[in-house]
Short mmCIF file of C-alpha atoms in Angstrom, two decimals:
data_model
loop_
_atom_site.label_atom_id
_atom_site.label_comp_id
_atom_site.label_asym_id
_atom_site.label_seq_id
_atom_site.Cartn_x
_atom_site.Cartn_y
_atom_site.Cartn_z
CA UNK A 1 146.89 -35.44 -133.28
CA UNK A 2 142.97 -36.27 -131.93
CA UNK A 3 142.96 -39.17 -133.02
CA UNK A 4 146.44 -40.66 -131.85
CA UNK A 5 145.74 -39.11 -128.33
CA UNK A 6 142.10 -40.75 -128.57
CA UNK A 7 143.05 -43.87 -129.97
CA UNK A 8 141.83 -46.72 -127.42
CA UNK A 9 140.32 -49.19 -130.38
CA UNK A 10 136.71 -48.33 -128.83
CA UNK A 11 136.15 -44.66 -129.72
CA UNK A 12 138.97 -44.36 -131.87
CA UNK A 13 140.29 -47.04 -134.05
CA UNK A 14 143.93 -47.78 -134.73
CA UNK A 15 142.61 -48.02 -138.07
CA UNK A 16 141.44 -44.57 -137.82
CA UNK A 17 144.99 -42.97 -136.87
CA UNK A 18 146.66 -45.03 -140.02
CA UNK A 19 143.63 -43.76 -142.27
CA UNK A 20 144.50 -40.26 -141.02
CA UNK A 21 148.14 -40.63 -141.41
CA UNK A 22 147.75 -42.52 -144.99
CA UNK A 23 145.96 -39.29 -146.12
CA UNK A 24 147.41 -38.73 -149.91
CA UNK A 25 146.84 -35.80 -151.99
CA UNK A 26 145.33 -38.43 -154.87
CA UNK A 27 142.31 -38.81 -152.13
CA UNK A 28 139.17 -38.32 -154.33
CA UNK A 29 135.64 -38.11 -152.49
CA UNK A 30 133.16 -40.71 -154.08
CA UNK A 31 135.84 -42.70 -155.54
CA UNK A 32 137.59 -43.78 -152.44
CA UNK A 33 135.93 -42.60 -149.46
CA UNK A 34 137.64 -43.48 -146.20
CA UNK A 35 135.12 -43.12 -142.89
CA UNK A 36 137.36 -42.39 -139.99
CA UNK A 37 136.84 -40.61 -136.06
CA UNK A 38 137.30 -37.72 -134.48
CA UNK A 39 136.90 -36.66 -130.96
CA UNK A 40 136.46 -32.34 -130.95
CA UNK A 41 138.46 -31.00 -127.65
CA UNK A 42 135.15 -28.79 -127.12
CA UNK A 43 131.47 -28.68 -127.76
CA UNK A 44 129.94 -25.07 -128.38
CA UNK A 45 125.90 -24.53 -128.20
CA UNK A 46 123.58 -21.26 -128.12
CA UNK A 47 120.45 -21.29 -126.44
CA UNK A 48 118.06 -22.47 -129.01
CA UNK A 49 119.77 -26.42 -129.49
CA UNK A 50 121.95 -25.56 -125.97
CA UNK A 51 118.77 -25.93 -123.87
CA UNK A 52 117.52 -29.39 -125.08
CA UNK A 53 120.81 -30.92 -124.12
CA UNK A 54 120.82 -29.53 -120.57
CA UNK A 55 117.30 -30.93 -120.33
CA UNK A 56 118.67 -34.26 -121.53
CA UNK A 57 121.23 -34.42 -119.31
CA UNK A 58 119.22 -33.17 -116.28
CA UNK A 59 116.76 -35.97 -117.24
CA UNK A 60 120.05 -37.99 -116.94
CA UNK A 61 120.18 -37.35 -113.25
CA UNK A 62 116.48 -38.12 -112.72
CA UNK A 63 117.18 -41.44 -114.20
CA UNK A 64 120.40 -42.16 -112.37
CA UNK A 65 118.67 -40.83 -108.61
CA UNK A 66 115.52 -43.31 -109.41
CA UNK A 67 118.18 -46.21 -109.97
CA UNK A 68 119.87 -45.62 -106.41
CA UNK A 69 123.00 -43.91 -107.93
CA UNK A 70 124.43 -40.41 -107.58
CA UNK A 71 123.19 -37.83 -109.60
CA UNK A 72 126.23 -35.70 -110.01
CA UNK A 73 128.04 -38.00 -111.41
CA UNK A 74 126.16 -37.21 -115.11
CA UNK A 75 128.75 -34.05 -116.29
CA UNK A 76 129.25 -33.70 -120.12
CA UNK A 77 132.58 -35.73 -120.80
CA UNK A 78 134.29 -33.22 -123.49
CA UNK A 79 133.78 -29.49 -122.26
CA UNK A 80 130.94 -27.50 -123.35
CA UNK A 81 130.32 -23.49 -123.84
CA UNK A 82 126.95 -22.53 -124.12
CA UNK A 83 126.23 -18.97 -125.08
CA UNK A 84 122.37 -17.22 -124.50
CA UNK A 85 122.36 -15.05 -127.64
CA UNK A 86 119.20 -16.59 -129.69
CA UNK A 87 116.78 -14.93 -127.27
CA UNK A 88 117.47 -11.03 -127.69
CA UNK A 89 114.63 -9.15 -129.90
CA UNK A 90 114.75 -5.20 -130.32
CA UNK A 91 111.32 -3.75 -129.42
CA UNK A 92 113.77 -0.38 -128.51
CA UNK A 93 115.99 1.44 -130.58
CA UNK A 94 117.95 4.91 -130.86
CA UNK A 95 117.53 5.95 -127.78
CA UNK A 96 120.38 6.16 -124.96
CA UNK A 97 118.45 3.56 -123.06
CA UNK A 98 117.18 1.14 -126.01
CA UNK A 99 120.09 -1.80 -124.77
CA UNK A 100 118.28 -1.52 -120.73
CA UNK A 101 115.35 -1.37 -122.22
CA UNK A 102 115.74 -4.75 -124.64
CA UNK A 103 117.66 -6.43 -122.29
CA UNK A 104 114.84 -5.98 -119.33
CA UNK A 105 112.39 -7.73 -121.56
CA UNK A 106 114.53 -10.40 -122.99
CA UNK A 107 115.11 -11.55 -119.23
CA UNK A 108 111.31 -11.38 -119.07
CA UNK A 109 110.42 -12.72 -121.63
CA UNK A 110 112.59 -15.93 -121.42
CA UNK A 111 112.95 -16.49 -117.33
CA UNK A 112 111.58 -19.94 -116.97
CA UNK A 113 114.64 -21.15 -119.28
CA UNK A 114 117.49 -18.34 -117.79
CA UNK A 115 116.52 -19.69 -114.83
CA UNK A 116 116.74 -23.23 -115.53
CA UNK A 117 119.86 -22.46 -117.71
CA UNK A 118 121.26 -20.92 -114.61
CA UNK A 119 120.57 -23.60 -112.41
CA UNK A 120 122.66 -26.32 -114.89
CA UNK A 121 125.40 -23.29 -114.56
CA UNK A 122 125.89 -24.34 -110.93
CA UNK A 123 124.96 -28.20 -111.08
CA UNK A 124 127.07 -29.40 -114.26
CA UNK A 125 130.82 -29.94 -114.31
CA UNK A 126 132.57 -29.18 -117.33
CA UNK A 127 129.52 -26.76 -118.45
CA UNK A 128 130.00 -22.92 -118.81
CA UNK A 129 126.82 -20.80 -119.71
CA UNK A 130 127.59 -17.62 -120.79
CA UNK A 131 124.84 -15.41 -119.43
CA UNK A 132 122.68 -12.98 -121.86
CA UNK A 133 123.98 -9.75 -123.19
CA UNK A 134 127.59 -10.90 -123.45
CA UNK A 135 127.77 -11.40 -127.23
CA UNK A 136 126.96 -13.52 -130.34
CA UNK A 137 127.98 -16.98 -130.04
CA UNK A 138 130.87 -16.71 -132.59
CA UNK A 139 132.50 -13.49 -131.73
CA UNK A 140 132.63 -14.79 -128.01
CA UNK A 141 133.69 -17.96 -129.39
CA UNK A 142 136.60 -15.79 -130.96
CA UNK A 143 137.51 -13.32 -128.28
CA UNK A 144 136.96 -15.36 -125.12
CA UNK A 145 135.87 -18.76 -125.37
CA UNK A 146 138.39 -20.57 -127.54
CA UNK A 147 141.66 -22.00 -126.46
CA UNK A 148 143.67 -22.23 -129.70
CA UNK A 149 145.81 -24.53 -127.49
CA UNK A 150 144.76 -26.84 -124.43
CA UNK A 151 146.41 -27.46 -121.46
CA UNK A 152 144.99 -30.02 -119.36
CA UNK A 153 146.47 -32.42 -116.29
CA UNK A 154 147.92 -35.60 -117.51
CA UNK A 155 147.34 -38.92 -115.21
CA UNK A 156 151.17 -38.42 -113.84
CA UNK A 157 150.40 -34.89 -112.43
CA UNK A 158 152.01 -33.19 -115.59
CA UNK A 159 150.77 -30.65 -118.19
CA UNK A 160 149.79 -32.04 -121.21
CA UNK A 161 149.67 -29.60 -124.36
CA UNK A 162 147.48 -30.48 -127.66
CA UNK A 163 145.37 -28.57 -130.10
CA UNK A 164 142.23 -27.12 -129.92
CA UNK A 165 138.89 -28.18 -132.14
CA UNK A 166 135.61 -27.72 -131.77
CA UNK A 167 132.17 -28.67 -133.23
CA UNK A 168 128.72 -25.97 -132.12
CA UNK A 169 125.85 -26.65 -133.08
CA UNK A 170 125.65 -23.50 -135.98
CA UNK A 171 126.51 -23.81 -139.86
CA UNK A 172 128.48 -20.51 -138.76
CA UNK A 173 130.97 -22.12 -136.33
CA UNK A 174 133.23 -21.93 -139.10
CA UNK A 175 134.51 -18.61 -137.81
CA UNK A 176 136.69 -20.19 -135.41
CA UNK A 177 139.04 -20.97 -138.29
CA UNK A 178 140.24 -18.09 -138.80
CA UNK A 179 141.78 -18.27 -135.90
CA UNK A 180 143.51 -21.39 -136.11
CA UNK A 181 140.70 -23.64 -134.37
CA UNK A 182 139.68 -26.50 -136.62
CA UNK A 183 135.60 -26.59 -135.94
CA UNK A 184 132.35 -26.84 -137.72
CA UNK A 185 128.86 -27.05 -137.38
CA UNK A 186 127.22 -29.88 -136.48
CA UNK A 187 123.33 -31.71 -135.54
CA UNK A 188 122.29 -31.15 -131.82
CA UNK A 189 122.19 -34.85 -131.53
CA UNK A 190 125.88 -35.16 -132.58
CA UNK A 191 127.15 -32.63 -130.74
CA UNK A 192 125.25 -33.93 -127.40
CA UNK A 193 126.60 -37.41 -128.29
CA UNK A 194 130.18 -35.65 -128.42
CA UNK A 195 129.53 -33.95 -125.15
CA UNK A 196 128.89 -37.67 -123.73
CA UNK A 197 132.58 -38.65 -124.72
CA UNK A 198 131.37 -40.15 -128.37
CA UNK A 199 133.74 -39.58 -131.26
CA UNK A 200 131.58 -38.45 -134.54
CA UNK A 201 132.18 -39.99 -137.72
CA UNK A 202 133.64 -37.53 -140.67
CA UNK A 203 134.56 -39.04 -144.65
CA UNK A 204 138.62 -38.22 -144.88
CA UNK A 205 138.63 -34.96 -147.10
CA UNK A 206 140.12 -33.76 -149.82
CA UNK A 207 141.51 -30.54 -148.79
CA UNK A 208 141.61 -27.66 -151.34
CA UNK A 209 144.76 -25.04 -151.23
CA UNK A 210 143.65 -21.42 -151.81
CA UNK A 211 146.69 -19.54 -152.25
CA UNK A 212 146.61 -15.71 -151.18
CA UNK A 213 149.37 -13.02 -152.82
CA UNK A 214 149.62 -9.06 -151.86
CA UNK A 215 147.72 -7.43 -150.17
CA UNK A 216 144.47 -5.27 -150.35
CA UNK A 217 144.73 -1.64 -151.96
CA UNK A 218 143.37 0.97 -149.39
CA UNK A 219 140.12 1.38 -151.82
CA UNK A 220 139.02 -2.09 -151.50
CA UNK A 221 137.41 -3.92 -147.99
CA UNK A 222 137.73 -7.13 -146.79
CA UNK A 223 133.55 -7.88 -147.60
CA UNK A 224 135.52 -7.69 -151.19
CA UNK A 225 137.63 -10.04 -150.82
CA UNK A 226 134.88 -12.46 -149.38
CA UNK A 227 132.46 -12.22 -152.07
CA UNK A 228 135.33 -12.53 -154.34
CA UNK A 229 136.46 -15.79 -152.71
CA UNK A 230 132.64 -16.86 -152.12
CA UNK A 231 132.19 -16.54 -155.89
CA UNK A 232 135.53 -18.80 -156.99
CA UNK A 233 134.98 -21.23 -154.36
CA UNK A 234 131.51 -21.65 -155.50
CA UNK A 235 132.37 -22.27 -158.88
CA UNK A 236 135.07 -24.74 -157.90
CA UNK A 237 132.36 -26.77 -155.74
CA UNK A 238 134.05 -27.55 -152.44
CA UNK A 239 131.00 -28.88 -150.84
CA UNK A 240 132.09 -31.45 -148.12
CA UNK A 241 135.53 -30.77 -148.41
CA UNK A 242 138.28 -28.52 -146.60
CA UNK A 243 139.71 -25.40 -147.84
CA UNK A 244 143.03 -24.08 -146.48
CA UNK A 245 144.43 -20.69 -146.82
CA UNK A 246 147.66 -19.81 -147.59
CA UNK A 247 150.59 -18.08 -149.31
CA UNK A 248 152.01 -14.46 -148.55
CA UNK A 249 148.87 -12.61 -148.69
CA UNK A 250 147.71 -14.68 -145.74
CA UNK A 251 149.93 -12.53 -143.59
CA UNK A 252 148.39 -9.47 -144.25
CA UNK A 253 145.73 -10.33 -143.13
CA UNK A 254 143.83 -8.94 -139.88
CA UNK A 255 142.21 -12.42 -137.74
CA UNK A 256 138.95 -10.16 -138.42
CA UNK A 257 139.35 -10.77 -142.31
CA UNK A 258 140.56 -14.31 -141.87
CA UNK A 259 137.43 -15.14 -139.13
CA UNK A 260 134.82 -13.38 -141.65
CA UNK A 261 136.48 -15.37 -144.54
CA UNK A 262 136.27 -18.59 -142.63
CA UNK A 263 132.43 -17.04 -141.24
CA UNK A 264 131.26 -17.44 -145.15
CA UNK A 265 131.85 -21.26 -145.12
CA UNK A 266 128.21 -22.14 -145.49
CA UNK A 267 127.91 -19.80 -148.60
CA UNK A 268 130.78 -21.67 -150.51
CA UNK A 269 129.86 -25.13 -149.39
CA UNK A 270 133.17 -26.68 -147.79
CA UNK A 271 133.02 -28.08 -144.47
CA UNK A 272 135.96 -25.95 -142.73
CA UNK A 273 137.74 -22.39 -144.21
CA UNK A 274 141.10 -23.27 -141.90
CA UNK A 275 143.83 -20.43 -141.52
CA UNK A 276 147.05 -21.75 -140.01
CA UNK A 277 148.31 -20.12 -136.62
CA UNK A 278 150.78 -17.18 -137.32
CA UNK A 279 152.02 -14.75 -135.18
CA UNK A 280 149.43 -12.80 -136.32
CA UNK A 281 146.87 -15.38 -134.53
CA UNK A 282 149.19 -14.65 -130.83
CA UNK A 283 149.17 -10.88 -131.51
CA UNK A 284 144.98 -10.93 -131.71
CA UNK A 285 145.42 -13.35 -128.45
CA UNK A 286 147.03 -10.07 -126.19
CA UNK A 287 144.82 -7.94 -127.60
CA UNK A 288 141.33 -9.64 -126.10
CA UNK A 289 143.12 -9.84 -123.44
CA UNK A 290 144.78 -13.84 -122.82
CA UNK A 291 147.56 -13.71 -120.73
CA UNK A 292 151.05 -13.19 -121.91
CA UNK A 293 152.10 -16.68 -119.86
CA UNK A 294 149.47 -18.78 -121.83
CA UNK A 295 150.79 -17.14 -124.81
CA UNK A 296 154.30 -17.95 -124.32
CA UNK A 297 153.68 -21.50 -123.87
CA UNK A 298 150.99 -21.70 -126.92
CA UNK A 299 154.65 -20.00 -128.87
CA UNK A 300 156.65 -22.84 -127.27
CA UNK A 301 154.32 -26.15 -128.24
CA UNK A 302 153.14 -24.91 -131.61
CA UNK A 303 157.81 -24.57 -132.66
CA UNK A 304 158.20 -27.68 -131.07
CA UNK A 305 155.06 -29.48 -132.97
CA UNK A 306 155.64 -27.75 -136.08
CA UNK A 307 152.71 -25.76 -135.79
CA UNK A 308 153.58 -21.77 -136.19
CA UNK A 309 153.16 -21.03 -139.90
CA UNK A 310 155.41 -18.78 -141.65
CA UNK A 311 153.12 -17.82 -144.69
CA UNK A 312 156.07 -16.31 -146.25
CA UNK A 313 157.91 -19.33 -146.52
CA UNK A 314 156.54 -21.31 -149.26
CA UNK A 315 158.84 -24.34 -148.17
CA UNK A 316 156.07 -24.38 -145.19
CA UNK A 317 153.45 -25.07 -147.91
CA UNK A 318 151.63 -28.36 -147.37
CA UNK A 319 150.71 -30.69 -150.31
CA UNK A 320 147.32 -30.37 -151.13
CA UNK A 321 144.43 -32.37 -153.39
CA UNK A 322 143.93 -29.15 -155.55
#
């Protein structure tokens, strides 16, 4: 979908979309590797590769002002989310002020960059910082931050609709999968050159069906079930490649088991750990809180693209390399 909705033969090559759509379940990595495009709907950052790029861009403005143009016209082209979470130590603990106590320091100990990192809060377009304290990058990610569907302005005035994807600049972005967000981790310089409107070049995977059945007995936790898939994945070798859950067990499910299976991704090598949107995915979007309008029409567009997986229907099942 990216990459017919970016394809302008400059970012995106019409060569690219036919690569995509002439994807075959024979595809073998090494044998016949295909390079294509793809152009993420978001970039996310934390604080420790976030703040280079906000220098970069700020050094951006500097450039553009000494040339005679206007400065605020540099923005980040593709949204961005960076989260302050890297900074936090605990010099404090059980005691009912320990979180004051950590927090007071962390802001003292870091307040030329919050205060740099709040001034690109106000002076970038298309930039949202979230402030210290609020979370680790990933669970925000999660519970706030991602879109699972966009819904921008088209040229015409109307809505358009498309899927969300993002690339962050941690191995561990991978957690977004579970919740039916394609993204993975990527170099700062890639994901800066994303945030500047560039496309980033990916090999066409093989994608690798891992077929869930039942459900977990009361005596056994979902960590179980992650080492256990950590350990067959790993023997498989699904390094560079992506791995997509399904079958009935799928359903059963919490998104907390599905985003800490998809969380292990480093540890078994593949690029992405993707879980399908069910109505599973919608029922964790009420409960942190989306609205029930932005729900309905996420419903709407994934029926009418195809998009709302059934796990229980195994005619749903896509056709997979292995």
């Amino acid at each position: 979908e990216s990459a017919v909705r970016n394809c302008d033969n400059f970012h995106i090559l019409e060569k690219d979309v036919q690569s995509i759509l002439g994807w075959s379940p024979a595809l073998k990595q090494g044998s016949n590797d295909v390079e294509v495009s793809f152009k993420p709907a978001r970039v996310i950052l934390q604080d420790f590769t976030g703040v280079p790029a906000v220098v970069d861009f700020a050094a951006m403005r500097d450039a553009v002002l000494d040339l005679g143009g206007d400065p605020e016209k540099i923005n980040p082209i593709c949204p961005a989310d960076l989260v302050i979470d890297h900074s936090v130590q605990v010099d404090f603990a059980r005691a009912p002020d320990a979180l004051a106590k950590n927090q007071s320091l962390e802001f003292e100990r870091n307040k030329e960059r919050f205060t740099f990192l709040k001034w690109g809060a106000k002076a970038f377009n298309n930039m949202l910082i979230v402030p210290p304290g609020s979370g680790i990058v990933h669970q925000v990610n999660l519970e706030y931050l991602a879109r699972v569907v966009f819904e921008n302005d088209a040229t015409d005035g109307s809505k358009i609709l498309y899927p969300d994807s993002v690339v962050g600049t941690d191995s561990h972005t991978t957690m977004i999968n579970g919740l039916g967000v394609l993204g993975w981790g990527v170099g700062g310089i890639e994901a800066e050159a994303v945030m500047l409107g560039q496309s980033i070049s990916m090999l066409l995977p093989e994608v690798i069906g891992y077929k869930l059945e039942g459900k977990l007995s009361p005596l056994v936790t979902s960590t179980d079930l992650v080492l256990t898939i950590t350990k067959h994945l790993r023997q498989l070798g699904v390094v560079g490649k992506f791995v997509e859950f399904y079958g009935p067990g799928v359903a059963e499910l919490s998104i907390a088991d599905r985003a800490t299976i998809s969380n292990m991704c480093p540890e078994y090598g593949a690029t992405v750990g993707y879980f399908p949107i069910d109505e599973n995915t919608l029922g964790y979007m009420k409960q942190t809180n989306r609205s029930e309008k932005k729900i309905d029409i996420i419903r709407q567009y994934l029926k009418a693209t195809q998009q709302l997986r059934n796990y229980a229907d195994a005619a749903q099942d896509p056709k997979f390399t292995q």
